[in-house]
C-alpha cells in the first residue's frame, strides 16, 4: 500500500533515459511526485528539463526506464486504454479540414459515442470554454486563443478526470493568456478535474496552481515542490499581493538553484 485512494499520479524514483546517437540523454532522474484528485499542478523549469517527457510518460507516449508510475492506481498503459486523461498540446493541433465541432467530435467518434451523445457533449464543452456559436467555423477562422480553447474543449469532451496540458498558452500574447488563465481556473473549479500543467512562466504557475513542481535540467529532477497558500478564489490582481510574490520568489529561487547543476 503506497498511494492513498485519492492519488491520481504517483511517481517514485522515476527515471527515463533516451538513447540517442550522441549517447544517453537523462531526461528524468529519480522523480518522486504525488498528484492528488482535484490538484492543479504546474511543472516549471527551463527548456529541456523533462517537463514534456513527464507528461508523455503519464500519457503512455513514452516508457519509463526505471522506477514506478501509477495513474489512478493503474499502469500508464491501462490508464490510456481506459481514457483516463485528455491531452492539450503546445500548439492547438486542430485538423484544418474539420470544423470546430468535428474536431471536438473526433475522439468521441473514435470511442464510438452515439451521434446524439456526441452532439450533447460538443455543446456542453463549447459552452465550458465560451465558444458556443463557433461550431461550424474552421480553425483558421478563429484567433489563436480561440483555437487553443477549442483544443481544450476537445480534451474535455470525453470527460476524463485528468487533464494534461503542455504549455497550452505559451504562444499567446499576455492579454489573451491572462484571460485564458482566468477561464481555466474557473473551469477547473467547476469541473473538479485534476490538472497537470506545463509552463515556463512563473506568474502563470503561481496564479493557477495548488502545487508547483520546480524542475532542473540535466538530468531532469524535481528541485522543489511548493504547496500554494493562495485561496481558491483568485482574481487576476491577486498577482500583486505579498503572498503571491512570496511564492513567486520561492519558485525563482528553486529555478536558480537548479541551474547550478549545469556545467
Ligand atoms: P522540456 O519539455 O522540459 O523542454 P523535454 O521533456 O522535451 O523537455 O526534453 C528533455 C530532454 O530530453 C531534452 O534534453 C531533450 O532534448 C531530450 N529529448 C526529448 N525527447 C527526446 C527523444 N524523443 N529522443 C531523444 N531525446 C529526447
Ligand atoms: Mg516541452
Short mmCIF file of N, CA and C in Angstrom, two decimals, residues 83 85-87 93-95 98-114 118 121-122 125 150-159:
data_model
loop_
_atom_site.label_atom_id
_atom_site.label_comp_id
_atom_site.label_asym_id
_atom_site.label_seq_id
_atom_site.Cartn_x
_atom_site.Cartn_y
_atom_site.Cartn_z
N UNK A 83 -8.91 5.63 -21.16
CA UNK A 83 -9.10 7.06 -21.47
C UNK A 83 -9.12 7.90 -20.21
N UNK A 85 -7.27 10.32 -19.35
CA UNK A 85 -6.83 11.71 -19.43
C UNK A 85 -7.17 12.33 -20.78
N UNK A 86 -7.26 13.66 -20.78
CA UNK A 86 -7.30 14.43 -22.01
C UNK A 86 -5.96 15.15 -22.12
N UNK A 87 -5.47 15.34 -23.34
CA UNK A 87 -4.14 15.92 -23.56
C UNK A 87 -4.28 17.18 -24.41
N UNK A 93 -3.14 22.03 -32.63
CA UNK A 93 -3.25 20.71 -33.25
C UNK A 93 -4.68 20.34 -33.65
N UNK A 94 -5.39 21.33 -34.21
CA UNK A 94 -6.73 21.05 -34.74
C UNK A 94 -6.58 20.68 -36.21
N UNK A 95 -7.47 19.83 -36.71
CA UNK A 95 -7.41 19.47 -38.13
C UNK A 95 -8.05 20.58 -38.95
N UNK A 98 -11.45 20.11 -40.71
CA UNK A 98 -12.64 19.80 -39.93
C UNK A 98 -13.11 21.07 -39.23
N UNK A 99 -14.43 21.24 -39.13
CA UNK A 99 -14.96 22.37 -38.38
C UNK A 99 -14.63 22.17 -36.90
N UNK A 100 -14.88 23.21 -36.10
CA UNK A 100 -14.62 23.10 -34.66
C UNK A 100 -15.40 21.94 -34.06
N UNK A 101 -16.69 21.83 -34.41
CA UNK A 101 -17.46 20.73 -33.80
C UNK A 101 -16.94 19.36 -34.25
N UNK A 102 -16.48 19.28 -35.49
CA UNK A 102 -15.96 18.00 -35.99
C UNK A 102 -14.61 17.66 -35.35
N UNK A 103 -13.83 18.70 -35.05
CA UNK A 103 -12.58 18.47 -34.33
C UNK A 103 -12.86 17.91 -32.94
N UNK A 104 -13.84 18.51 -32.26
CA UNK A 104 -14.15 18.06 -30.91
C UNK A 104 -14.77 16.67 -30.94
N UNK A 105 -15.48 16.39 -32.04
CA UNK A 105 -16.15 15.07 -32.15
C UNK A 105 -15.15 13.93 -32.36
N UNK A 106 -13.95 14.28 -32.88
CA UNK A 106 -13.04 13.21 -33.29
C UNK A 106 -12.78 12.14 -32.23
N UNK A 107 -12.34 12.53 -31.01
CA UNK A 107 -12.12 11.46 -30.02
C UNK A 107 -13.41 10.71 -29.69
N UNK A 108 -14.55 11.41 -29.77
CA UNK A 108 -15.83 10.76 -29.45
C UNK A 108 -16.20 9.74 -30.53
N UNK A 109 -15.89 10.11 -31.80
CA UNK A 109 -16.13 9.17 -32.90
C UNK A 109 -15.27 7.93 -32.70
N UNK A 110 -13.99 8.17 -32.39
CA UNK A 110 -13.06 7.05 -32.22
C UNK A 110 -13.54 6.14 -31.09
N UNK A 111 -14.08 6.75 -30.03
CA UNK A 111 -14.52 5.97 -28.88
C UNK A 111 -15.93 5.39 -29.08
N UNK A 112 -16.53 5.69 -30.20
CA UNK A 112 -17.81 5.07 -30.54
C UNK A 112 -19.02 5.64 -29.82
N UNK A 113 -18.98 6.91 -29.44
CA UNK A 113 -20.16 7.52 -28.83
C UNK A 113 -21.28 7.65 -29.87
N UNK A 114 -22.52 7.40 -29.48
CA UNK A 114 -23.64 7.61 -30.40
C UNK A 114 -23.72 9.09 -30.80
N UNK A 118 -22.68 12.57 -28.80
CA UNK A 118 -21.61 13.44 -29.32
C UNK A 118 -22.08 14.88 -29.34
N UNK A 121 -22.34 16.45 -25.89
CA UNK A 121 -21.04 16.73 -25.29
C UNK A 121 -20.33 17.90 -25.98
N UNK A 122 -20.48 17.99 -27.29
CA UNK A 122 -19.86 19.11 -28.02
C UNK A 122 -20.46 20.43 -27.52
N UNK A 125 -19.16 21.17 -23.91
CA UNK A 125 -17.76 21.59 -23.76
C UNK A 125 -17.52 22.94 -24.45
N UNK A 150 -10.57 25.73 -28.23
CA UNK A 150 -11.21 24.60 -28.92
C UNK A 150 -10.45 23.30 -28.62
N UNK A 151 -9.12 23.36 -28.55
CA UNK A 151 -8.42 22.11 -28.23
C UNK A 151 -8.62 21.70 -26.79
N UNK A 152 -8.85 22.69 -25.91
CA UNK A 152 -9.20 22.33 -24.53
C UNK A 152 -10.57 21.66 -24.52
N UNK A 153 -11.50 22.20 -25.31
CA UNK A 153 -12.83 21.58 -25.40
C UNK A 153 -12.72 20.13 -25.88
N UNK A 154 -11.85 19.91 -26.87
CA UNK A 154 -11.68 18.54 -27.38
C UNK A 154 -11.14 17.62 -26.28
N UNK A 155 -10.20 18.12 -25.48
CA UNK A 155 -9.65 17.29 -24.41
C UNK A 155 -10.67 17.04 -23.30
N UNK A 156 -11.65 17.95 -23.18
CA UNK A 156 -12.67 17.81 -22.13
C UNK A 156 -13.85 16.95 -22.57
N UNK A 157 -14.00 16.77 -23.89
CA UNK A 157 -15.26 16.24 -24.42
C UNK A 157 -15.61 14.86 -23.87
N UNK A 158 -14.61 14.02 -23.63
CA UNK A 158 -14.97 12.68 -23.14
C UNK A 158 -14.87 12.59 -21.62
N UNK A 159 -14.75 13.78 -20.98
CA UNK A 159 -14.91 13.89 -19.54
C UNK A 159 -13.94 13.06 -18.71
#
